[in-house]
XYZ file of C-alpha atoms in Angstrom:
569
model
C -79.007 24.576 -8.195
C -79.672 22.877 -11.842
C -82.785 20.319 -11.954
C -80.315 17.803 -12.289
C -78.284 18.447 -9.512
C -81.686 18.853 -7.462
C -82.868 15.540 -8.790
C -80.039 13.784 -8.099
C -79.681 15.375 -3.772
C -83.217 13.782 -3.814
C -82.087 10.426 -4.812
C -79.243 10.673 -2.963
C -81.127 11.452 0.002
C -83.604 8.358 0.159
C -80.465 6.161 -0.334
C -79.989 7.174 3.708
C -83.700 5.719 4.038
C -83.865 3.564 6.768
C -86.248 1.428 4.340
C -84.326 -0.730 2.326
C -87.343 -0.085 -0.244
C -86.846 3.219 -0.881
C -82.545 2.532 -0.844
C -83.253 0.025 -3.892
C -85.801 2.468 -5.166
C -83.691 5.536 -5.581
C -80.021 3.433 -6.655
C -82.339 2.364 -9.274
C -83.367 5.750 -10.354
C -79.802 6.791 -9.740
C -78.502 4.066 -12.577
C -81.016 4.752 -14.730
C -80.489 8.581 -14.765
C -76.708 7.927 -15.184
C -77.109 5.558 -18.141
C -78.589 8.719 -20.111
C -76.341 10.215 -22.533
C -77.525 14.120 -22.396
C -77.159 13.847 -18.029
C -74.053 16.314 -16.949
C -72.860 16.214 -13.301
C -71.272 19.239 -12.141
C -67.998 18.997 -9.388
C -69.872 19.018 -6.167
C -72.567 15.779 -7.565
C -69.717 13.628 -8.784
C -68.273 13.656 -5.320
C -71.308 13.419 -3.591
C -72.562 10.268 -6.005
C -69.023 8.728 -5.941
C -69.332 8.751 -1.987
C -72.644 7.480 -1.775
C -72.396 4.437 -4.241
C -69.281 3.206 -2.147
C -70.801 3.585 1.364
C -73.992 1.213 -0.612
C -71.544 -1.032 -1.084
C -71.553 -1.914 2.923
C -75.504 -2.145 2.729
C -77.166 -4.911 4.506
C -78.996 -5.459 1.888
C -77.403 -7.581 -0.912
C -80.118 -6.245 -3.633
C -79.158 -2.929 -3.139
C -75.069 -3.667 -3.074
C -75.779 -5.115 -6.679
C -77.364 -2.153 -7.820
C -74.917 -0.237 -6.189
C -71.678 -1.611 -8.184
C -74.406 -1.534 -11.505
C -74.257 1.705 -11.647
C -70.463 2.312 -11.150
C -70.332 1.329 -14.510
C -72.055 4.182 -16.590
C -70.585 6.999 -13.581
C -66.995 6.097 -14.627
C -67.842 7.687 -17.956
C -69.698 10.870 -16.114
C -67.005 11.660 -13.781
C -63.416 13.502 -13.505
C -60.293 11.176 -13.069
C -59.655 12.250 -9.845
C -63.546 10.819 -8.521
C -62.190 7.728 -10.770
C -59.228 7.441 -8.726
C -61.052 7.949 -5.119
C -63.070 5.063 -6.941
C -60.508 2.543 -7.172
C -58.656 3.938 -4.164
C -61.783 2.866 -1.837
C -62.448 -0.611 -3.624
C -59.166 -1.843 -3.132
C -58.882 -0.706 0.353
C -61.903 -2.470 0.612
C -60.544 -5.751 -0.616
C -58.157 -5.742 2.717
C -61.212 -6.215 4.470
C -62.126 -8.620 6.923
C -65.573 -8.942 5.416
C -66.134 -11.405 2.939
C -68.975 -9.920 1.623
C -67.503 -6.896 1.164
C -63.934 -8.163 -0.053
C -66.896 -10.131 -3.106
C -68.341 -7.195 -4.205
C -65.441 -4.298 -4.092
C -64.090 -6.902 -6.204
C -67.116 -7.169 -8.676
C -66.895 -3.595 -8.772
C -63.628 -2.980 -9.321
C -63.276 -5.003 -11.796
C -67.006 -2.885 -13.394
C -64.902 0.063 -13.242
C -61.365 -1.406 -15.113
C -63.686 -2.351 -17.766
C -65.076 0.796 -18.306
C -61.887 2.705 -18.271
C -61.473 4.088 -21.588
C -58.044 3.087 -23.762
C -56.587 6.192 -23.598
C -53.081 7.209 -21.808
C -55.061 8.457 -18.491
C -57.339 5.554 -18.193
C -54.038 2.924 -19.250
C -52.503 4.910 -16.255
C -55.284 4.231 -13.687
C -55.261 0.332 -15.018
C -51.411 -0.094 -14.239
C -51.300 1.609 -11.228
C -54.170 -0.737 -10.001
C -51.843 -3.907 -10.836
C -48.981 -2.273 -8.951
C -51.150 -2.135 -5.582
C -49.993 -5.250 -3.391
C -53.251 -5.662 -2.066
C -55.216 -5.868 -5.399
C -53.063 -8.927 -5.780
C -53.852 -10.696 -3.024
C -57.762 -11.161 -4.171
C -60.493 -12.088 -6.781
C -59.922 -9.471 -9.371
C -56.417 -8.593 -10.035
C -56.774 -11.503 -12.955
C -59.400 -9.519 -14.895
C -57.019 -6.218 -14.535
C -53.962 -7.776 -16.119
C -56.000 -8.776 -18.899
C -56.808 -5.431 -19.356
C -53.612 -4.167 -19.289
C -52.523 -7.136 -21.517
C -55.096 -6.085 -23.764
C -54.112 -1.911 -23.645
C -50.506 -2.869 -24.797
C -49.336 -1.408 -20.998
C -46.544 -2.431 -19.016
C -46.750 -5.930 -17.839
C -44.577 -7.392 -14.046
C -45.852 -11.186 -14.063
C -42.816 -12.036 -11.674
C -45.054 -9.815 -9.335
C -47.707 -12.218 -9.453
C -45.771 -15.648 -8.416
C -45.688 -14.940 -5.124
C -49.692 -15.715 -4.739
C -49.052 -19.343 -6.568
C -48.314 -20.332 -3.092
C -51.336 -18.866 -1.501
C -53.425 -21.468 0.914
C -56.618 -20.370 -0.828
C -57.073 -22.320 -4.166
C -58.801 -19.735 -6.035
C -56.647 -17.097 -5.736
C -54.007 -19.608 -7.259
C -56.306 -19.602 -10.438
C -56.993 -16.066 -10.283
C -52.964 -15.636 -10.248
C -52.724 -18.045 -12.952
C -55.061 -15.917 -14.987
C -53.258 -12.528 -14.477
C -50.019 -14.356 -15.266
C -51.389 -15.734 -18.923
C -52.719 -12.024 -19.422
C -49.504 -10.390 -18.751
C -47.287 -12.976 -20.831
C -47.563 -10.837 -24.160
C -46.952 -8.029 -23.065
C -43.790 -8.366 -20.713
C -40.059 -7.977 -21.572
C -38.027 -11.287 -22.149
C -35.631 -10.722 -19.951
C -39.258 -10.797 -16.814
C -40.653 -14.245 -19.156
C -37.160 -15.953 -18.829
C -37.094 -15.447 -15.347
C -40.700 -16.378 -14.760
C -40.350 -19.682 -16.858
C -37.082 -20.555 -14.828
C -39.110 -19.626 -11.557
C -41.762 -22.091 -12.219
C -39.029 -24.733 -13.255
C -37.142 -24.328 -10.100
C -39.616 -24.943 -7.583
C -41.112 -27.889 -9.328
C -37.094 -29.717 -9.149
C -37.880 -29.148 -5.577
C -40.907 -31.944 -5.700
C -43.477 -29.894 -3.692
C -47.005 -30.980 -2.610
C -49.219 -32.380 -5.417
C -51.401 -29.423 -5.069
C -48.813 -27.175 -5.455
C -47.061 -29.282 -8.358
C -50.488 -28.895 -10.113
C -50.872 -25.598 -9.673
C -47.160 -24.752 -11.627
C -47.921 -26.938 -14.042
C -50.651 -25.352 -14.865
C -49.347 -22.443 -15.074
C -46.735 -23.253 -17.039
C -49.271 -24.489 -19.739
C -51.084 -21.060 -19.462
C -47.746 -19.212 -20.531
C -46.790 -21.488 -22.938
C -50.025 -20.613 -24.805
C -50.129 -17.370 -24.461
C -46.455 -17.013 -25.287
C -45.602 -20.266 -26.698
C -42.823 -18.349 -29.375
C -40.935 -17.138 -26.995
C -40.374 -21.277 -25.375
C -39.316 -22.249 -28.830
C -39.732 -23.189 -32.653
C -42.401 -26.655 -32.995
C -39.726 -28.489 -34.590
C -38.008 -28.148 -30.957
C -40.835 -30.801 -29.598
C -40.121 -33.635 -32.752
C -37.580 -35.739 -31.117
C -40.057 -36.201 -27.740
C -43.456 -36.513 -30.014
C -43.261 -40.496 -29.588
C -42.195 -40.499 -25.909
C -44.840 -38.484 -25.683
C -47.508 -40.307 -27.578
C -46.802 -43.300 -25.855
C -47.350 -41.807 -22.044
C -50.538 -40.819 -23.664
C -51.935 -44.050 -25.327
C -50.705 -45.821 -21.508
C -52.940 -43.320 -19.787
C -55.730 -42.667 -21.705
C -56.314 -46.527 -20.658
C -55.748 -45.999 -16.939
C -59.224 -47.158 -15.211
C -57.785 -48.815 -12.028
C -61.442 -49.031 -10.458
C -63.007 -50.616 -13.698
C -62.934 -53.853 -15.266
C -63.870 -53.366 -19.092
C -64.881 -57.221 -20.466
C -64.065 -57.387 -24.236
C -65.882 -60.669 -25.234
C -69.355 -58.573 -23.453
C -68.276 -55.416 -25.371
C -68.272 -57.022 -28.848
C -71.910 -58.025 -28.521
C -74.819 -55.835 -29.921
C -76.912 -57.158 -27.227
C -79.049 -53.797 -25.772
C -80.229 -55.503 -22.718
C -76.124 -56.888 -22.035
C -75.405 -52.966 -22.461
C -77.992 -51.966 -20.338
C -76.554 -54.482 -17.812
C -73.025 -52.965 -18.040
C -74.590 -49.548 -17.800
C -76.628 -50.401 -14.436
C -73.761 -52.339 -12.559
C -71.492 -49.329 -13.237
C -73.886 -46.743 -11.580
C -74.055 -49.102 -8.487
C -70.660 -49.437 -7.956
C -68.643 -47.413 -9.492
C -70.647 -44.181 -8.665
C -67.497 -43.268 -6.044
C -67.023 -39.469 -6.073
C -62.917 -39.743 -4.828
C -62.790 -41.848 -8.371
C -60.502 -39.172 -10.268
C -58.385 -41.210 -12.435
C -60.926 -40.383 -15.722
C -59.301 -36.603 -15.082
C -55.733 -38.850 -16.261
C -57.621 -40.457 -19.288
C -59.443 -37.176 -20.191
C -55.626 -34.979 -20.304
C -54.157 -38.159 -22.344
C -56.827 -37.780 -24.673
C -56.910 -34.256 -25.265
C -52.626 -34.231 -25.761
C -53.145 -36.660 -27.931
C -55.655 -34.800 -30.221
C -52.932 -31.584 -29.848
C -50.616 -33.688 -31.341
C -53.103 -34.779 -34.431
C -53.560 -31.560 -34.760
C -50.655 -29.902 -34.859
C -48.544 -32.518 -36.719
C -50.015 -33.483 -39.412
C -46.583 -34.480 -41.079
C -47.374 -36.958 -38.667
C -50.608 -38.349 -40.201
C -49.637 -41.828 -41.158
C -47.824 -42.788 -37.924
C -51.104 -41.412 -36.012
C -53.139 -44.059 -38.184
C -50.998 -47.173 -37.128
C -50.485 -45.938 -33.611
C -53.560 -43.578 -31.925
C -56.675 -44.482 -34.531
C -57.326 -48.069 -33.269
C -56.392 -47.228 -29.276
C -59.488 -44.257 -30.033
C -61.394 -46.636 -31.831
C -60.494 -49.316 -28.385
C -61.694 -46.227 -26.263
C -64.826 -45.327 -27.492
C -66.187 -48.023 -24.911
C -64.900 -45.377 -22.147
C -67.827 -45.362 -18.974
C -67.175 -41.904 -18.715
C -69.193 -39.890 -20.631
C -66.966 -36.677 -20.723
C -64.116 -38.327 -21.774
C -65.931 -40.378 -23.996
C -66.931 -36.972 -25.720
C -63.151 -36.244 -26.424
C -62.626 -39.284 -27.785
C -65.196 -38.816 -30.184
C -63.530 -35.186 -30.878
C -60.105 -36.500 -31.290
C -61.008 -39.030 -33.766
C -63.251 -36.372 -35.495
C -59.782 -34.279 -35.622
C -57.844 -37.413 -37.155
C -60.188 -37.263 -39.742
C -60.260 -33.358 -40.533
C -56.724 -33.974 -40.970
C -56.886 -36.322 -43.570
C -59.875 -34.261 -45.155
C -57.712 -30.973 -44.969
C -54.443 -32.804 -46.142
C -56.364 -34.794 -49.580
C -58.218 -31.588 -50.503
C -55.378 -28.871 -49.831
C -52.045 -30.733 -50.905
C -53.203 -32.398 -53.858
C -51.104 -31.932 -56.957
C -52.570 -29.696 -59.811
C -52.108 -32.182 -62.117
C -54.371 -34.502 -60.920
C -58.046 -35.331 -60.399
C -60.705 -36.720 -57.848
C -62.114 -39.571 -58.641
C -65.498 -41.182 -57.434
C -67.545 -38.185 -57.647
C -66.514 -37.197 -61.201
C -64.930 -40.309 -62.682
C -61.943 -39.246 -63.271
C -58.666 -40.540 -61.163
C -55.996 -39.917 -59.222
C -52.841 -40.724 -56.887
C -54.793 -42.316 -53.863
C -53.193 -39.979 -50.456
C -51.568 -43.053 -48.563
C -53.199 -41.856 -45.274
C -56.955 -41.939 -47.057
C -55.976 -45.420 -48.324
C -55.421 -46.412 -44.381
C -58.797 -44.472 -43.787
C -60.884 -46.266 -45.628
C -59.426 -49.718 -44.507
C -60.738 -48.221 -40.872
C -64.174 -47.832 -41.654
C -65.982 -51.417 -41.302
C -64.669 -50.813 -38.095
C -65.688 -47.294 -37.273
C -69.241 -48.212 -38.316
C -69.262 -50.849 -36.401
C -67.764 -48.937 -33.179
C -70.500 -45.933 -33.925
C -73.311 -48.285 -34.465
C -73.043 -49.823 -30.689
C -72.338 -46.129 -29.228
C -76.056 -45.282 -30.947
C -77.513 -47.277 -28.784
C -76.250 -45.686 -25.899
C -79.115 -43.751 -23.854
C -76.483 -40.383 -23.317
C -77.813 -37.536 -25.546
C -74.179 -36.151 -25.339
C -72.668 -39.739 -26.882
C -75.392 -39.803 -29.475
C -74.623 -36.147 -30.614
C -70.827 -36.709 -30.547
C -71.287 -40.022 -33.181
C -73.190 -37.665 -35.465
C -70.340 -35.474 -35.167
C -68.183 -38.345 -36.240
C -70.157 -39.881 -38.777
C -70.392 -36.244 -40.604
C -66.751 -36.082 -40.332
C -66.612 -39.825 -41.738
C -69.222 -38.495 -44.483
C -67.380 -36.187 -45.770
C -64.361 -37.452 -46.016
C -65.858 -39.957 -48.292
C -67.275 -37.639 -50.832
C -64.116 -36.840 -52.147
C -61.493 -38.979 -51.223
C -60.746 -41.473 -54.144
C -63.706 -44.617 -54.154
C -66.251 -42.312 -52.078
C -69.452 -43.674 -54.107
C -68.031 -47.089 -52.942
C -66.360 -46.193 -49.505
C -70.188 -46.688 -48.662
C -71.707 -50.047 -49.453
C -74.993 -51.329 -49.107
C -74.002 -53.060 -45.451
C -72.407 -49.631 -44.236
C -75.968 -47.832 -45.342
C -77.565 -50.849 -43.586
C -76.357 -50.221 -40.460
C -76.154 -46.337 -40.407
C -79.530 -45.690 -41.642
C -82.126 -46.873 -39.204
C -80.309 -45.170 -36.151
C -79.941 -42.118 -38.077
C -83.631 -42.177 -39.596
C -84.628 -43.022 -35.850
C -82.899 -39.916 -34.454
C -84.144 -37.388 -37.155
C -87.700 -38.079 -35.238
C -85.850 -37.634 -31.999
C -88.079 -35.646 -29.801
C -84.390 -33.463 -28.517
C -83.841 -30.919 -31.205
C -79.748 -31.284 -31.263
C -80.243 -35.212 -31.729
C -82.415 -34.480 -34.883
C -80.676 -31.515 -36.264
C -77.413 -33.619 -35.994
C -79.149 -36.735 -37.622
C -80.325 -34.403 -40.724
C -76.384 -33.539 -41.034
C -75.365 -36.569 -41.238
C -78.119 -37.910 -43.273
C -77.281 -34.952 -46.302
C -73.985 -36.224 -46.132
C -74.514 -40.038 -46.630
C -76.786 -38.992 -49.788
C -74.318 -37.435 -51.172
C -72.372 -40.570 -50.575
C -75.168 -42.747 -51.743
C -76.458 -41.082 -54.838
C -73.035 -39.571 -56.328
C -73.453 -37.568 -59.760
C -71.934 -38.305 -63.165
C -70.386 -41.612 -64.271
C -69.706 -43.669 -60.841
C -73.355 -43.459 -60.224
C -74.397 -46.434 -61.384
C -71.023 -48.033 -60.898
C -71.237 -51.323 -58.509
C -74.510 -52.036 -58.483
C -75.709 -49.696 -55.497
C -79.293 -49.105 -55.862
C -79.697 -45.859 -53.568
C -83.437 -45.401 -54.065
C -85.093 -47.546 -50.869
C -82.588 -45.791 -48.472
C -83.376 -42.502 -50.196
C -86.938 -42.504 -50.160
C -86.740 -43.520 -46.118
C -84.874 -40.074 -45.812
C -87.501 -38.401 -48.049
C -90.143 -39.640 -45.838
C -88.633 -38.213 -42.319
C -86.957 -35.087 -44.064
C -90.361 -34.218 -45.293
C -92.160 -34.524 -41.857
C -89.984 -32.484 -40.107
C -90.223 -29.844 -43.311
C -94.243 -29.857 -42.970
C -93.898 -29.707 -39.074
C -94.765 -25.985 -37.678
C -93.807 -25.949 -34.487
C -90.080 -27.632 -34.456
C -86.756 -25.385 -33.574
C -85.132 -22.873 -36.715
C -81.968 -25.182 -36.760
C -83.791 -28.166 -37.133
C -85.967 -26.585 -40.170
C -82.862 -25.270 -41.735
C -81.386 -28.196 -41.809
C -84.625 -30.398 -43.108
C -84.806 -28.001 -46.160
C -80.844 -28.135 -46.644
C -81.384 -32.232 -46.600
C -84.419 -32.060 -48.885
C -82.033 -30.129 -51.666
C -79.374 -32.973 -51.421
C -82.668 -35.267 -51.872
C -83.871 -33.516 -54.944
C -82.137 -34.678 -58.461
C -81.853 -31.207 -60.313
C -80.534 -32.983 -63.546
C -83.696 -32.469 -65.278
C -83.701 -28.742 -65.182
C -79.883 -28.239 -65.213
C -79.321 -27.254 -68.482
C -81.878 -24.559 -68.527
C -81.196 -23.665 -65.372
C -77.653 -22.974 -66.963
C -78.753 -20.855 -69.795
C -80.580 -18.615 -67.090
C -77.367 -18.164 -65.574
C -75.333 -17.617 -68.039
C -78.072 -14.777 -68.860
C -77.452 -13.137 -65.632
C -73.503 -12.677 -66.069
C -74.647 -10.693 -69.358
C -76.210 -8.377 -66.863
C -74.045 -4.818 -66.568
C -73.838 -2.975 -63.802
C -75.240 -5.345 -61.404
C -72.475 -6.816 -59.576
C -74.593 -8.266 -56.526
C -75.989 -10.391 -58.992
C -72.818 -11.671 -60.940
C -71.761 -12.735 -57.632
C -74.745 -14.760 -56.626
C -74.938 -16.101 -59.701
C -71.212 -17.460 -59.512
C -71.757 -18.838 -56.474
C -74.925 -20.591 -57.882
C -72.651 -21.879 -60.662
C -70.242 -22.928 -58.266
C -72.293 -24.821 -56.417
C -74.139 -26.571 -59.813
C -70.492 -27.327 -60.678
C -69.558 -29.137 -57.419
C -72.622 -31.448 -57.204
C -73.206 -32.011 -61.038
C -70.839 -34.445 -63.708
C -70.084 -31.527 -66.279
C -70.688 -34.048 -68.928
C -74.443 -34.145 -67.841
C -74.748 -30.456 -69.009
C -75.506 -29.425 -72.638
C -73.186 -27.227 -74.517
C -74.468 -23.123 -74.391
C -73.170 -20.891 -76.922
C -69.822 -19.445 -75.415
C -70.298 -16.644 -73.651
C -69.051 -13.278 -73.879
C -68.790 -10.248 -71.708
C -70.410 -8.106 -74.878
């Protein structure tokens, strides 16, 4: 007998310890031997290991049945097909069981050992002839095995799967759900038509809400994952206003809830804080589910923004002001995806200005020159006294999640204004007014995402404030108080030694918008231009590029001095 094989018939024989102890003890030697690479088991260990790590997985003792399905995962790789087999032979017997317990953690190891299988024809093999045991679906981990048949390019049967929609235990709905969406791509058309007509059927016969829910859902999970097969986009166009309609009449619906708009148009904190209080008295009842209506509205709605962006200036007269209505929403998730749908409006019009714009024209704000104004940046900017406005009451809300999501917005709103046409304008002195102090306040916010948000968005309204070239000085903005007030925090949190790695990155990035490199440009440039001269170094051409780049974004080219051209000589 080898000193492995001797070492391991030692293990194995404290894991029949009547001491629980010494059962942990030696599984845990067991896994760690197996997880070295230079171990070799010969024919009569594997079996002997195989069979003792499934009878631990009926231990009384839940520390050792853990350790026990551990180490399943490195002996898949150790041992011959056929112990691989008896493996998943055992578990899904064991998943028949009338023991809970040990239905849970065949499961957890079964689903160990699928992962582990390697992506060759024998181990694709083992994974499909898992799927195609009836009782595998019937429990917990049949959903993580189509995926990794899905995911092998094997053989897919989702029609196999509907049968368990029906089951009376909810999560092995989900768990069907999950299979099905894994088993989409990879199944014939002739098994997706069938399934999609299925699912169709048996929700004209009007079934139980749970049960309409649960093929609905379902339905959504194969549309995603196989969404070509339903149908071209342009198939949805003639419904996309029915559509948008349900949405903006149910992303309203607050039966139990009485918003007051005269009380919500005053900046009052403590008439906030009143609102606030009254709703956690009595509207704190758990059966209240109608914000799961508002939150679904909300998020088809920002599908829609973002998928139809041919759409754009429709989506300005018709969903921007019932968002802007809805930031007021009690709830606080659903007040999040407002704030991400509008923040998606906005990327739109950001991605749309800066992508489609004809060759033949130019920016203007930024670099003085002008343009064709985008009609849907035109509507934009007629938006934002109110946006501000909306934002500025949210910042006074006490929710770290609301706070976060306005920075979100306001970076988004930032941004936007940099380039589009009039962005050294799109910001006037009121707009700064208001935005500042809440943002200064919340860069010395003592939660780390709060000020590593606020230093975002306050590198973003400099660049709005104190635009290069030309429009600088156009107006009559004088940036400097509201600069030097970001100075002042930007440098306290740079000086700071004990403050999170985001939140210094960021500081330094919003010190470099601060700092006015004008001065040093032009020699700067010279340096530069030195470096391209450089042969033979092509990490260095590229940095310096990018350098250049960057110098050429931020910086009115008529602010640089003339070099002597350049040649690659």
């Amino acid at each position: 007998m080898s000193s492995v094989s001797y070492h391991i018939s030692n293990l194995l024989e404290k894991m029949t310890s009547t001491d629980k102890d010494f059962r942990f003890m030696a599984t845990n030697d067991l896994m760690l031997e197996l997880q070295k690479d230079s171990i070799k088991l010969d024919e009569d260990s594997e079996r002997k290991v195989v069979s003792m790590l499934l009878k631990l997985l009926e231990d009384k003792n839940g520390e050792v049945q853990n350790l026990a399905v551990k180490c399943l995962a490195p002996l898949v790789g150790k041992v011959k097909e056929p112990q691989v087999e008896t493996m998943v032979d055992t578990l899904c017997s064991n998943m028949t069981s009338d023991k809970e317990q040990l239905r849970d953690i065949s499961s957890m190891g079964l689903k160990t050992v699928i992962a582990e299988l390697p992506l060759s024809s024998s181990g694709l093999n083992l994974t499909a002839s898992v799927c195609k045991k009836d009782h595998l679906a019937a429990d917990r981990s049949y959903g993580e095995t189509g995926g990794r048949v899905s995911s092998a390019g094997g053989p897919g049967h989702p029609v196999g799967h509907v049968g368990k929609l029906t089951s009376p235990r909810m999560a092995v709905r989900k768990r069907s759900i999950l299979a099905l969406g894994h088993l989409v791509p990879c199944c014939s058309p002739a098994l997706f038509s069938q399934l999609t007509e299925h699912l169709l059927a048996e929700l004209k016969k009007a079934p139980p809400t749970s049960m309409t829910r649960t093929y609905i859902q379902c339905l959504a999970t194969i549309s995603r994952q196989g969404g070509h097969r339903v149908g071209a986009p342009k198939e949805m166009s003639p419904h996309v206003a029915t559509v948008t309609q349900l949405c903006l009449k149910f992303m309203t619906f607050d039966p139990n809830y009485n918003y007051d708009d005269e009380e919500e148009e005053e900046d009052s904190m403590d008439i906030e804080d009143g609102i606030n209080e009254e709703s956690d008295d009595e509207y704190s009842d758990d059966d209240d589910m109608s914000w799961k209506v508002r939150r679904s509205s909300i998020k088809c709605l920002e599908a829609l923004i973002s998928t139809r962006r041919d759409l754009l200036l429709s989506f300005y007269s018709s969903i921007c002001p019932a968002l802007l209505a809805r930031f007021k929403e009690r709830e606080e998730n659903v007040r999040a995806d407002v704030f991400a749908a509008f923040s998606t409006l906005l990327r739109q019009t950001r991605t749309g200005s800066s992508h489609t714009r004809p060759r033949h024209r130019r920016r203007v704000g930024l670099h003085g020159a002008s343009r064709e104004e985008e009609p849907a940046v035109g509507m934009l900017k007629k938006q934002v006294p109110v946006i501000v406005k909306a934002l500025h009451r949210q910042l006074k809300e006490k929710s770290i999640k609301s706070r976060q999501g306005c920075f979100c917005l306001l970076t988004e709103l930032a941004q936007q204004c940099t380039w589009s046409s009039g962005a050294a304008h799109t910001c006037t002195d009121t707009h700064t007014l208001v935005l500042l102090p809440p943002v200064v306040a919340c860069v010395e916010d003592s939660f780390y995402k709060i000020t590593s948000e606020a230093l975002l968005v306050a590198q973003q309204l400099i660049r709005v404030m104190r635009p290069q070239g030309p429009s600088a000085t156009a107006g009559g903005f004088d940036p400097k108080p509201f600069v030097r007030e970001v100075f002042s925090v930007t440098l306290k949190r740079l000086k700071a030694t004990d403050i999170d790695q985001e939140v210094k990155e960021r500081a330094i990035s919003c010190m470099g918008h601060l700092i006015d490199l004008s001065s040093i440009l032009a020699e700067a440039l010279s340096v530069l231009g030195s470096f391209l001269r450089k042969k033979n170094q092509r990490a260095l051409k590229l940095g310096t590029l990018a350098c250049l780049t960057a110098a050429g974004h931020d910086h009115h080219a008529a602010s640089i001095k003339p070099m002597r051209p350049w040649s690659p000589s």
